CSV table of C-alpha atoms and ligand atoms in Angstrom, one decimal:
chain,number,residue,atom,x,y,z
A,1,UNK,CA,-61.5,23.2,78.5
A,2,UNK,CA,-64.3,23.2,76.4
A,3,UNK,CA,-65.3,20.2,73.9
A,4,UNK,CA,-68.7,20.6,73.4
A,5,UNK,CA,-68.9,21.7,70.1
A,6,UNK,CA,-71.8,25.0,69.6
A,7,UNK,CA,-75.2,24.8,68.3
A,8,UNK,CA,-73.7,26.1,65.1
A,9,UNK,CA,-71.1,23.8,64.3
A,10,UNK,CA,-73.6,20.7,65.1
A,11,UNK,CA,-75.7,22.0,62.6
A,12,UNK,CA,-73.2,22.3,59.9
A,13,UNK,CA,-71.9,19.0,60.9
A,14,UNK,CA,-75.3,17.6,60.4
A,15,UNK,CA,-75.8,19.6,56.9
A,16,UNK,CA,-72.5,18.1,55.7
A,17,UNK,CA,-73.0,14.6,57.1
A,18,UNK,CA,-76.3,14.3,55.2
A,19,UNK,CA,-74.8,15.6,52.0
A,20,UNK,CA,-71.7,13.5,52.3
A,21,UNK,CA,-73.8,10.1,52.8
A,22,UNK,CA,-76.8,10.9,50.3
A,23,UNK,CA,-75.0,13.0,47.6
A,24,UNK,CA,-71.3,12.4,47.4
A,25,UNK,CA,-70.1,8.8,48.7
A,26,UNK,CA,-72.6,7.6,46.0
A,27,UNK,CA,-70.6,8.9,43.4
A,28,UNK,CA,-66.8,8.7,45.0
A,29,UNK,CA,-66.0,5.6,43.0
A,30,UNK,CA,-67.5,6.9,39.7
A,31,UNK,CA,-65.6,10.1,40.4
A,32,UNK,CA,-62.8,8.4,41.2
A,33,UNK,CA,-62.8,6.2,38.7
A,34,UNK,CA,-63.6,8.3,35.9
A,35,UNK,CA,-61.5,10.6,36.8
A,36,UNK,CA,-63.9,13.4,37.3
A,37,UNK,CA,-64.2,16.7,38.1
A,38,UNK,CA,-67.5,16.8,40.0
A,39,UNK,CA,-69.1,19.8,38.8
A,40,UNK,CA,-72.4,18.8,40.0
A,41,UNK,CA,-71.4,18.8,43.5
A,42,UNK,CA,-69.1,21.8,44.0
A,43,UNK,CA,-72.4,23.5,42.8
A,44,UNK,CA,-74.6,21.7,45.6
A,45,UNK,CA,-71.3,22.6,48.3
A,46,UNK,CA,-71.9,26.6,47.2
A,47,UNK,CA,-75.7,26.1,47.8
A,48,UNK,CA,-74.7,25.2,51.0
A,49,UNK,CA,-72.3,27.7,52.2
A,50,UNK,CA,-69.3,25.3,52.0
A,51,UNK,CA,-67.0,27.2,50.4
A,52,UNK,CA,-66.1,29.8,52.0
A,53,UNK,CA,-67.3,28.9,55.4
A,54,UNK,CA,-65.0,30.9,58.0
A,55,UNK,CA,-65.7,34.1,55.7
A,56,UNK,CA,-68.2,36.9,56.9
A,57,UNK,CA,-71.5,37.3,55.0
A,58,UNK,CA,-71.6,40.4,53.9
A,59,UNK,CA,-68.7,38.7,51.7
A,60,UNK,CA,-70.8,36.0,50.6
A,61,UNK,CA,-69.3,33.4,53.2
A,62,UNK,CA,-71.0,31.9,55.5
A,63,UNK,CA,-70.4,33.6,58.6
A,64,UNK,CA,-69.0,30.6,60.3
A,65,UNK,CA,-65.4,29.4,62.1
A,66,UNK,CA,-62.9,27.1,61.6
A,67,UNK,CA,-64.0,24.5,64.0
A,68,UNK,CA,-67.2,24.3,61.7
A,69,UNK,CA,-64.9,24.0,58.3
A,70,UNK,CA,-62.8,21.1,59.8
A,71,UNK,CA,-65.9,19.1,60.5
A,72,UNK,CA,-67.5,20.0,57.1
A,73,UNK,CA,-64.3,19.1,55.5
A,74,UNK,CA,-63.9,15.6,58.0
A,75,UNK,CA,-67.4,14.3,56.4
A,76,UNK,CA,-67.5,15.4,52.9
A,77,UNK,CA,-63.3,14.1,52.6
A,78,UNK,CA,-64.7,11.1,54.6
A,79,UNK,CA,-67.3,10.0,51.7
A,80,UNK,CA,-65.0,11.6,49.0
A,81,UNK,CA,-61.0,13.4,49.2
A,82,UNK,CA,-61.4,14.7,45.4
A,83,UNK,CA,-64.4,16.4,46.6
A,84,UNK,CA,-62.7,17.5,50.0
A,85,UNK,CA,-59.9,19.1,48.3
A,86,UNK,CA,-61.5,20.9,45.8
A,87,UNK,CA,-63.4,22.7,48.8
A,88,UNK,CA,-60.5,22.8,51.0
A,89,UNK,CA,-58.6,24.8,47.9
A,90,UNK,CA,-61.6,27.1,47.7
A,91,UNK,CA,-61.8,27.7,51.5
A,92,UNK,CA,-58.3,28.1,52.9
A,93,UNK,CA,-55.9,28.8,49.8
A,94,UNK,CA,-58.5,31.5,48.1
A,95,UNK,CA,-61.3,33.0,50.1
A,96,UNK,CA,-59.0,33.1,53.5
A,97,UNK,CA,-56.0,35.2,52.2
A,98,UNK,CA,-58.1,37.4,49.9
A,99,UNK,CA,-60.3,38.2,52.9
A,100,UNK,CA,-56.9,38.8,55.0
A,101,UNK,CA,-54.5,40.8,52.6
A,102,UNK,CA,-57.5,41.8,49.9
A,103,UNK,CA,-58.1,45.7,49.8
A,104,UNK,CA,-61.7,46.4,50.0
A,105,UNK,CA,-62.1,46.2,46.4
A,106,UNK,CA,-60.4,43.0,45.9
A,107,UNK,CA,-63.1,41.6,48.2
A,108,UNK,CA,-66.0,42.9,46.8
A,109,UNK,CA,-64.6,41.9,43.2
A,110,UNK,CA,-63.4,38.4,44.2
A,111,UNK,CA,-64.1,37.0,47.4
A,112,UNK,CA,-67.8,38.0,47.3
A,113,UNK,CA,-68.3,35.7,44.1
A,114,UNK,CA,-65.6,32.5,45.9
A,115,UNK,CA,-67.1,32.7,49.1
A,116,UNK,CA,-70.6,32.3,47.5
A,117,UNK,CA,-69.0,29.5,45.1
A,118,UNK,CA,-69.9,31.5,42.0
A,119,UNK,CA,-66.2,31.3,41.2
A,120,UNK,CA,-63.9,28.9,42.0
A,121,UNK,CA,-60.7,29.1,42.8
A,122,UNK,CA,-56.8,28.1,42.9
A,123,UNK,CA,-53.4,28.5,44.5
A,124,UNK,CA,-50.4,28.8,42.5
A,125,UNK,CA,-47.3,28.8,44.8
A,126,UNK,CA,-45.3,25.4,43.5
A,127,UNK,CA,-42.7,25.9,40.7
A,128,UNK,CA,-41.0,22.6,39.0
A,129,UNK,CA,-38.5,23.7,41.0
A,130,UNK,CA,-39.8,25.6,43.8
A,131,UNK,CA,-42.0,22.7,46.1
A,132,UNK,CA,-40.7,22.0,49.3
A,133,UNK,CA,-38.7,25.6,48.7
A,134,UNK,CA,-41.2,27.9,48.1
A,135,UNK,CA,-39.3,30.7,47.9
A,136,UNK,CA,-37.1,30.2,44.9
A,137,UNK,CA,-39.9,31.4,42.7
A,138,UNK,CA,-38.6,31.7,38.8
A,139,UNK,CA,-42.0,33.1,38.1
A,140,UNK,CA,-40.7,36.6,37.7
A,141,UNK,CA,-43.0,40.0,37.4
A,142,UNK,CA,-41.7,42.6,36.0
A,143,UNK,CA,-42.8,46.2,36.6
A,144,UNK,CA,-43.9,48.2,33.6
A,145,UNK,CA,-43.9,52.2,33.5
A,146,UNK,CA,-47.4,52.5,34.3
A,147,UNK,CA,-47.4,50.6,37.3
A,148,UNK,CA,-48.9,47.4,35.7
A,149,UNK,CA,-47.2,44.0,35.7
A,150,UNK,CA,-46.1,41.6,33.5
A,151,UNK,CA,-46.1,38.1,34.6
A,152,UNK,CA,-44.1,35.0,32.5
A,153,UNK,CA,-43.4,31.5,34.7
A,154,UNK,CA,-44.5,27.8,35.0
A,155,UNK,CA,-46.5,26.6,38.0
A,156,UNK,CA,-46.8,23.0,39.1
A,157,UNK,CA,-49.4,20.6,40.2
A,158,UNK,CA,-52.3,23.4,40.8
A,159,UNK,CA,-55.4,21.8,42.3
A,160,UNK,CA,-58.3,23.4,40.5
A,161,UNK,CA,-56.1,24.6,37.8
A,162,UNK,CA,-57.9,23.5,35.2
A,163,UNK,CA,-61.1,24.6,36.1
A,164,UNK,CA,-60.7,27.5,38.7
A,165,UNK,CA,-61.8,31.2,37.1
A,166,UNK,CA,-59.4,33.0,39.6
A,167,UNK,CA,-55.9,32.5,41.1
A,168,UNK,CA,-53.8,33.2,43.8
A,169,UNK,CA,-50.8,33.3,42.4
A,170,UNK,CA,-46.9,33.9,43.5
A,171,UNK,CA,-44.3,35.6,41.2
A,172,UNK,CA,-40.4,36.9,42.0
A,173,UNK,CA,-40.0,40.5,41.7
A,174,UNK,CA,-36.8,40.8,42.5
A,175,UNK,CA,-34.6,38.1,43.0
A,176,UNK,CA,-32.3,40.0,45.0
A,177,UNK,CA,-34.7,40.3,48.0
A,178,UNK,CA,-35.2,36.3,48.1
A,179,UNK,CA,-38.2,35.9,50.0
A,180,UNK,CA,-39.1,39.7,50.7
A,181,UNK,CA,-39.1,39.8,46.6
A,182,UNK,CA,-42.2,37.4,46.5
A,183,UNK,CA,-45.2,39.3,45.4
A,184,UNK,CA,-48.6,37.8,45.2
A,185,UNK,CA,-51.7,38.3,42.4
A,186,UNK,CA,-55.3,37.7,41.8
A,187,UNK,CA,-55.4,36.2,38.7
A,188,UNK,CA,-58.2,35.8,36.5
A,189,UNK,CA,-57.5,32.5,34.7
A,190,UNK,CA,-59.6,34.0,31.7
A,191,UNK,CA,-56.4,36.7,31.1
A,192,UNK,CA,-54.5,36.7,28.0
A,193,UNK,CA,-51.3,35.0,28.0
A,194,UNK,CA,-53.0,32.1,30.6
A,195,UNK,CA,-52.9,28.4,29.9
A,196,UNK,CA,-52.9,25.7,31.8
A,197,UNK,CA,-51.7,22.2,31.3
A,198,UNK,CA,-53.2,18.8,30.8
A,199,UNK,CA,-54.6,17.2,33.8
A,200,UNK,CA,-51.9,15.1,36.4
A,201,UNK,CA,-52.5,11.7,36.1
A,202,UNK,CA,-52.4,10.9,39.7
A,203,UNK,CA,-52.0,8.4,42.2
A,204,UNK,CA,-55.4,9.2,44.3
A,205,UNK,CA,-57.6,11.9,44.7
A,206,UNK,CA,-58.6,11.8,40.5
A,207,UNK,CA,-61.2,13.7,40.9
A,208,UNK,CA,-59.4,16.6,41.6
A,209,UNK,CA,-58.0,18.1,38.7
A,210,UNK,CA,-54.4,19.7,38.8
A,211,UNK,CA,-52.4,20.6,36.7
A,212,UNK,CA,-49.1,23.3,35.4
A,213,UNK,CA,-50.4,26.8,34.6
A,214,UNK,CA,-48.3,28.2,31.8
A,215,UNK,CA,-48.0,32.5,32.2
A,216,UNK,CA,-47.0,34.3,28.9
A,217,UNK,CA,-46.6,37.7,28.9
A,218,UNK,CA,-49.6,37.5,30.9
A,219,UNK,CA,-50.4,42.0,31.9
A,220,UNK,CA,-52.1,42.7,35.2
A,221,UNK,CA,-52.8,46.0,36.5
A,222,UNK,CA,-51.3,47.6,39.6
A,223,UNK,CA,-54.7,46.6,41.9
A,224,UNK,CA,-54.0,43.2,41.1
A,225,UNK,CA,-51.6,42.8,43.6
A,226,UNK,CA,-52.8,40.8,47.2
A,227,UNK,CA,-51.0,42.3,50.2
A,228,UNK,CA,-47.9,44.1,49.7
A,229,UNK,CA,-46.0,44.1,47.0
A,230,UNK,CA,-42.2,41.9,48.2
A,231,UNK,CA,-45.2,40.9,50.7
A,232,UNK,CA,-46.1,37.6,49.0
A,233,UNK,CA,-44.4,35.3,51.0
A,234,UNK,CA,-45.6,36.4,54.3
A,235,UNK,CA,-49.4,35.6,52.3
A,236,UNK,CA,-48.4,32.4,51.2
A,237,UNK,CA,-47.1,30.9,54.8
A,238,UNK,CA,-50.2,32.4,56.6
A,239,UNK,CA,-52.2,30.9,53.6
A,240,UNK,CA,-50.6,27.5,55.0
A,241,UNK,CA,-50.9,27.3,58.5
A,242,UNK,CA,-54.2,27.6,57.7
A,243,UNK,CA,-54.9,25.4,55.1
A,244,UNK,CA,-53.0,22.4,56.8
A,245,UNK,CA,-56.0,22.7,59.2
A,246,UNK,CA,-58.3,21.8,56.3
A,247,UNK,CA,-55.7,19.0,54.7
A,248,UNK,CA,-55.4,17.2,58.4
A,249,UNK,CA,-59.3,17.5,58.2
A,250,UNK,CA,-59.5,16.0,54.7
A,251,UNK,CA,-56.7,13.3,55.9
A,252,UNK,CA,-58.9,12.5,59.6
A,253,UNK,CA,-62.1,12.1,56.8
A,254,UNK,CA,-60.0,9.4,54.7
A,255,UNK,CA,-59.1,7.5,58.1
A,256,UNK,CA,-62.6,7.8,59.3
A,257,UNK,CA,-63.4,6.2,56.0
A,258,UNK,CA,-61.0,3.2,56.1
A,259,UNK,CA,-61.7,2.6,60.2
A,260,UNK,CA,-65.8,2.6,59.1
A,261,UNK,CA,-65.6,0.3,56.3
A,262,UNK,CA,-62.9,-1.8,58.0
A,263,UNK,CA,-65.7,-1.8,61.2
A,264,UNK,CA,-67.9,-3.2,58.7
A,265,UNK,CA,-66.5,-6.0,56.9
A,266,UNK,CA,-64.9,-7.4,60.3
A,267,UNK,CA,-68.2,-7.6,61.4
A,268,UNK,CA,-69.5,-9.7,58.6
A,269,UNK,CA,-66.4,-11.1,57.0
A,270,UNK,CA,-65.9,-14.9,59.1
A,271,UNK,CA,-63.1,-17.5,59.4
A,272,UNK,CA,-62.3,-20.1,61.2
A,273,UNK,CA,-65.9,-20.4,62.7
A,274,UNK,CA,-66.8,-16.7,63.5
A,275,UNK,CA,-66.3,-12.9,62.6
A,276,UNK,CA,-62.9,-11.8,62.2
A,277,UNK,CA,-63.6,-8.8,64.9
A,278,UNK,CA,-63.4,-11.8,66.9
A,279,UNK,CA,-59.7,-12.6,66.1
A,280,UNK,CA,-58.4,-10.0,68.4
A,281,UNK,CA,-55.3,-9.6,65.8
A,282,UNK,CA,-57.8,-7.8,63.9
A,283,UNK,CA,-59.8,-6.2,67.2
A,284,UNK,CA,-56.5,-4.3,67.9
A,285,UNK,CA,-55.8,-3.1,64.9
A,286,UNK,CA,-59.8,-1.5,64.6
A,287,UNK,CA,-58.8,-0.4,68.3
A,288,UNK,CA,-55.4,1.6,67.3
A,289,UNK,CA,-57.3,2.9,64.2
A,290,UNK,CA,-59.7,4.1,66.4
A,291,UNK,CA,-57.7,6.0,69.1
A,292,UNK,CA,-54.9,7.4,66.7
A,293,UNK,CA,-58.2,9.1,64.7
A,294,UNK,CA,-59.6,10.6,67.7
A,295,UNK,CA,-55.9,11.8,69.0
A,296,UNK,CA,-56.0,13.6,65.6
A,297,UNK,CA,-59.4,15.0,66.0
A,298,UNK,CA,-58.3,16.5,68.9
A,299,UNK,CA,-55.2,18.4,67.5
A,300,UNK,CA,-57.0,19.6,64.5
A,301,UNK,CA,-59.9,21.0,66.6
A,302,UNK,CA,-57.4,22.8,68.5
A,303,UNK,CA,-55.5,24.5,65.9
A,304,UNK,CA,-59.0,25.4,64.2
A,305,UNK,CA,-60.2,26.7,67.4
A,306,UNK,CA,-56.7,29.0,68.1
A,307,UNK,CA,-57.4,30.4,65.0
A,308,UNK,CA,-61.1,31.1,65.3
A,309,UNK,CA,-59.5,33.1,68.6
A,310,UNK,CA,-57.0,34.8,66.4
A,311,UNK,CA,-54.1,33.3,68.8
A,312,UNK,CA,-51.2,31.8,67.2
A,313,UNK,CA,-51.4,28.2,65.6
A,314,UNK,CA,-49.0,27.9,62.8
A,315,UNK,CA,-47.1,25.0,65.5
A,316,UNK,CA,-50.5,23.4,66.1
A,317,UNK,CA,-51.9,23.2,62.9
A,318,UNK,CA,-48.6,21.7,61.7
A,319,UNK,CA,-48.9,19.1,64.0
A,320,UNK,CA,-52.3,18.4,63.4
A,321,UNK,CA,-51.2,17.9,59.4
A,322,UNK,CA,-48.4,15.7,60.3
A,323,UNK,CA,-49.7,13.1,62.8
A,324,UNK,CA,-53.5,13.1,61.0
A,325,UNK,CA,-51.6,12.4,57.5
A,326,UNK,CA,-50.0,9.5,59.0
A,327,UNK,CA,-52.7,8.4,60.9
A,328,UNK,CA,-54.9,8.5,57.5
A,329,UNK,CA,-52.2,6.3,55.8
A,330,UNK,CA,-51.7,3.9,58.8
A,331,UNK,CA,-55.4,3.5,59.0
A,332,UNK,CA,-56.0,2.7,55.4
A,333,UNK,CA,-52.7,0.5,55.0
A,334,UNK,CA,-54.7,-1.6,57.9
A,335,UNK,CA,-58.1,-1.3,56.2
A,336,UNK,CA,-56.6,-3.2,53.4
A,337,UNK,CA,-55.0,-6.1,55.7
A,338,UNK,CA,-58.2,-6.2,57.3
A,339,UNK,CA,-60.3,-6.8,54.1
A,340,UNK,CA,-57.5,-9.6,52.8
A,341,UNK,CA,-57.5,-10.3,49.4
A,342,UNK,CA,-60.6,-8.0,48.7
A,343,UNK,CA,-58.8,-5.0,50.0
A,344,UNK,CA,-56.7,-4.8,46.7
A,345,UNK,CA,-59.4,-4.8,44.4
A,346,UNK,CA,-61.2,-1.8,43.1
A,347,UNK,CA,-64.6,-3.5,43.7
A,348,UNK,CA,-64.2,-2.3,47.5
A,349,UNK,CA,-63.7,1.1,48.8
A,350,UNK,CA,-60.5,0.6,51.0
A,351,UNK,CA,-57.9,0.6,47.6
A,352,UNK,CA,-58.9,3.7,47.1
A,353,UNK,CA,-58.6,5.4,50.3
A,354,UNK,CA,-54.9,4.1,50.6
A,355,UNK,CA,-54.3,6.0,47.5
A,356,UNK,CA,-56.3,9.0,48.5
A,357,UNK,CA,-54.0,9.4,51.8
A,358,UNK,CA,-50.8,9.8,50.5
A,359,UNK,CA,-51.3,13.1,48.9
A,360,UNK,CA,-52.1,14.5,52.6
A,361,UNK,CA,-48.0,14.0,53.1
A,362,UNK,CA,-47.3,15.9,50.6
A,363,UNK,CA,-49.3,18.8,49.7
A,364,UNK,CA,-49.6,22.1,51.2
A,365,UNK,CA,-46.0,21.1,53.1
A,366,UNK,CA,-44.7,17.5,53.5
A,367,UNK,CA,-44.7,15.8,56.4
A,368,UNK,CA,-40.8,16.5,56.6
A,369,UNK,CA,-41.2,20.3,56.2
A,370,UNK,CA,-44.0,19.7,59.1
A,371,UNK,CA,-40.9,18.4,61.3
A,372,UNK,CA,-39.2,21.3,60.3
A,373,UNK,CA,-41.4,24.0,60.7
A,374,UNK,CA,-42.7,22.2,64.5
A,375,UNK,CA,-38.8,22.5,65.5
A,376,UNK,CA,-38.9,25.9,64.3
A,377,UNK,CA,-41.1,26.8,66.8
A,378,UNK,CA,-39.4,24.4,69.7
A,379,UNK,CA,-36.1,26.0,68.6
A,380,UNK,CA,-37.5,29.6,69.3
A,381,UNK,CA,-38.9,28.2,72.6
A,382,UNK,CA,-42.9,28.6,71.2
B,1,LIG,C1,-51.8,16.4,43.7
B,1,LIG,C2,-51.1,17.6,44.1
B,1,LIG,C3,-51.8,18.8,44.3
B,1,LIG,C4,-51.0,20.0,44.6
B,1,LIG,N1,-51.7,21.2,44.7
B,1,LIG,C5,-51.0,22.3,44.8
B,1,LIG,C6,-51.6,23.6,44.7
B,1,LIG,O1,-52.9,23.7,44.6
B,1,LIG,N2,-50.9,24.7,44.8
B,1,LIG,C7,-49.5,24.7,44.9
B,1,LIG,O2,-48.9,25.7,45.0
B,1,LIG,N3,-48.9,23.5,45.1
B,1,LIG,C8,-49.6,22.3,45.0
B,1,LIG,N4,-48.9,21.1,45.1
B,1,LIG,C9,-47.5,21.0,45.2
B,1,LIG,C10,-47.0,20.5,46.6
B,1,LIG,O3,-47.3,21.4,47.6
B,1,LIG,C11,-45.6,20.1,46.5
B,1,LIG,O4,-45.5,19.0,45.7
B,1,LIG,C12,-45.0,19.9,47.8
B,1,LIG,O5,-44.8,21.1,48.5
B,1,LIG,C13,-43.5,19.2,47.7
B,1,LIG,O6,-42.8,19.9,46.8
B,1,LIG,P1,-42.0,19.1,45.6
B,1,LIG,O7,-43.0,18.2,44.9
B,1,LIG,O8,-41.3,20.1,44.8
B,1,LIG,O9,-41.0,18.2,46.4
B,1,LIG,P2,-39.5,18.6,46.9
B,1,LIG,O10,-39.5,19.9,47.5
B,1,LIG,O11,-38.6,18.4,45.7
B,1,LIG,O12,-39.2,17.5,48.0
B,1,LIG,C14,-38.8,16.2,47.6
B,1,LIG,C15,-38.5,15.4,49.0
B,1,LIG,O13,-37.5,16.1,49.7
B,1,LIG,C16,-38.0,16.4,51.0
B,1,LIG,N5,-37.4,17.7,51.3
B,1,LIG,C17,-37.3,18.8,50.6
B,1,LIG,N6,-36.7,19.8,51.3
B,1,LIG,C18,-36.4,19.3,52.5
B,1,LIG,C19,-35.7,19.8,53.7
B,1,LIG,N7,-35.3,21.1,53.7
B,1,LIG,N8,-35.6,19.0,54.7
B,1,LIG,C20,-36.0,17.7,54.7
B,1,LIG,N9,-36.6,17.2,53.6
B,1,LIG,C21,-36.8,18.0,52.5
B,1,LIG,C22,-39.5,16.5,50.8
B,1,LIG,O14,-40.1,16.4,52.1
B,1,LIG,C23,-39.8,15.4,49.9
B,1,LIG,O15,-39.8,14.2,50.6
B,1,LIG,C24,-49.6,19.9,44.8
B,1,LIG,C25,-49.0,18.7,44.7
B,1,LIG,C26,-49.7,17.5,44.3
B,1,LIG,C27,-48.9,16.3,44.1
C-alpha cells in the first residue's frame, strides 16, 4: 500500500491550494451572497487545466488522474462549494462520459473545447419526476425518417443550466424497453426549441446556478447521440460512480473548511479564563472532526485511485459519497456549536458551510440510494 501521493499530483495540489487561498475564498462570501455565478474564476480554473483534469491532452485535458482531480476539487470546494461544483459538473458529468462513449468526432467537436474550458458544460438526467428513479425519463425522443431526433421534456435542478453551452442530456426512446430505452445526447444549449428556467433559489451552494431546461421540439441529428442508442442509462450510471468521487471531494473540502475555521476561533475565542480549545468538550469535538475527515480522505482516494487503474469502484466511490457527505454535515453542524452565538450569523464563514453541505446528500445519488447501491454490491457478494 502506497500513500505517497506522485510528483504530479503534489504539484496540482499545490496549483489548486494557491488558487483556492489567493483567488477564490476571497470571494466565496460575495459569491455566495450575491448569488453569483463566478465567471471570472471558472475562466482562471480553464487556464489552469481544472476542468477536465483526468482527460488526455491531445483532447484538451490535462493529462492527469483522478487522484489529482479529488485533491483539486478538496481545496478549491474547501475555499468555495459553488465553485467546486461548477468544476466537478464540467469534469466528471461532461468531459468523462464524452471521452468514454464519444465517437471520435464527438470528441474532437466537444470535449476538445470542455476539457480546455472553452465551453462549459451540464448534465441533464433528473426529471420532476425522475430523481432518485432515474430511469422513468418522460423526456421522450422520437425518431424521425431521416434518422434525426426530436426531443420534447422538462429537466430539473441542472447545475450549470443556465450558463453551460453544451449538455449531456437523457431522453426515453421507448418506454417499452424501461431502462434499455434511455438514450443519451450532446446538446448544444444554443439549439432551437432550448430554454432553460429561472435560477433555483437554494439552500447553499448559490453560486452555482441550476435550474429546469425546457426541450420543445428541439431537432438533433443522428451523430448527436453519446453511446448507443437504448445505451443511455449504462452512460449515466458510469457517469455517477464517477462523479460521486468528485462530490465526496467537494463534501471532504466543505468539512476541511468548517474543522479549519472551527481550529481557529477555538484558539482565540476564551471563556472562563482561557481558550475554549482548552475546554476539552470543545477539544473532542475538533478531534472527531478531525479523524472522521481524514477516514474520508482515505475512501475517496481509494475509489479515485481504482479508477485511475481502470478496476472496479462504483461500491467504493459510493461509499466515499456517503460517509464524506455526512462527515461534511457533522463537521459543520459542530463548527457552528463551536463558534456559539457567532456561528449563526452570516458575518462568519461556518453558516455558510452548513448550508453548503447538505446538497452533498443529495445530488448526484442521495445518501439513501448510496445505501442502496453499497448493498447492491454486498448482495451480489462484490
Ligand atoms: C442543487 C441541485 C443540483 C442538482 N444538479 C443536478 C444536475 O446537474 N443534473 C441532474 O441530472 N440532476 C441534478 N440534481 C438532481 C438530484 O440528483 C436529485 O434531486 C436527486 O437525485 C434526488 O432526486 P429527487 O429530488 O427527485 O428526490 P426523490 O427521488 O423524490 O427522493 C425523495 C426522498 O426519497 C428517498 N428515496 C427515493 N427513492 C428511494 C428508495 N428507492 N429507497 C430509499 N429511499 C428513497 C430519497 O433518498 C429522498 O430522501 C440536482 C439537485 C439539486 C438540489
Amino acid at each position: 500500500m502506497n500513500f505517497t501521493p506522485t510528483e504530479d499530483q503534489l504539484a496540482v495540489q499545490r496549483t489548486a491550494h494557491e488558487f483556492a487561498q489567493n483567488e477564490v475564498l476571497p470571494k466565496a462570501a460575495e459569491i455566495d451572497r450575491e448569488h453569483r455565478h463566478p465567471a471570472e474564476l471558472v475562466k482562471r480554473m480553464a487556464e489552469l487545466g481544472f476542468l477536465g483534469i483526468a482527460v488526455p491532452d491531445q483532447y484538451g485535458g490535462a493529462g492527469l488522474d483522478n487522484v489529482s482531480y479529488a485533491l483539486a476539487m478538496e481545496e478549491i470546494s474547501r475555499a468555495c462549494a459553488s465553485t467546486g461544483v461548477i468544476m466537478s459538473v464540467n469534469n466528471s458529468l461532461v468531459c468523462d462520459p464524452i471521452y468514454r462513449f464519444g465517437t471520435e468526432q464527438q470528441k474532437q467537436e466537444w470535449l476538445a473545447p470542455l476539457a480546455s474550458g472553452k465551453l462549459l458544460g451540464c448534465f441533464a438526467l433528473s426529471e420532476p419526476e425522475a430523481g432518485s428513479d432515474a430511469a422513468a425519463q418522460k423526456t421522450v425522443a422520437e425518431k424521425q425518417s431521416d434518422g434525426s431526433w426530436v426531443i420534447n421534456g422538462t429537466k430539473n435542478w441542472i447545475t450549470n443550466g443556465p450558463v453551460a453551452d453544451a449538455c449531456v442530456l437523457f431522453t426515453m426512446n421507448d418506454k417499452s424497453l424501461g431502462h434499455k430505452g434511455i438514450t443519451a445526447f450532446i446538446l448544444p444549449m444554443k439549439t432551437k426549441g432550448v430554454r432553460t428556467g429561472p435560477p433555483d433559489d437554494k439552500l447553499g451552494i448559490r453560486g452555482s446556478k441550476s435550474s429546469q431546461i425546457y426541450l420543445d421540439e428541439v431537432r438533433l441529428p443522428a451523430d448527436a447521440v453519446l453511446g448507443e442508442v437504448g445505451g443511455g442509462f449504462r452512460v449515466a450510471m458510469s457517469t455517477l460512480d464517477g462523479g460521486r468521487i468528485g462530490i465526496a471531494a467537494q463534501a471532504l473540502g466543505i468539512a476541511r473548511a468548517a474543522l479549519e475555521d472551527a481550529l481557529a476561533y477555538a484558539q482565540q475565542r476564551r471563556t472562563m479564563g482561557k481558550p475554549i480549545i482548552q475546554h476539552q468538550a470543545i477539544s473532542f469535538k475538533l478531534a472527531d472532526m478531525a479523524t472522521e475527515i481524514d477516514a474520508a480522505r482515505l475512501l475517496i482516494h481509494r475509489a479515485a485511485w481504482l479508477k485511475d487503474n481502470k478496476l472496479p469502484y462504483g461500491k467504493e466511490a459510493a461509499m466515499a459519497k456517503l460517509f464524506a457527505s455526512d462527515v461534511a454535515n457533522r463537521a459543520a453542524r459542530e463548527a457552528i456549536q463551536i463558534f456559539g452565538g457567532n456561528g449563526y450569523v452570516t458575518e462568519f464563514p461556518v453558516e455558510r458551510h452548513f448550508r453548503d453541505a447538505k446538497i452533498t446528500e443529495i445530488y448526484e445519488g442521495t445518501s439513501e440510494i448510496q445505501r442502496l447501491v453499497i448493498a447492491g454490491y454486498l448482495a451480489k457478494g462484490g
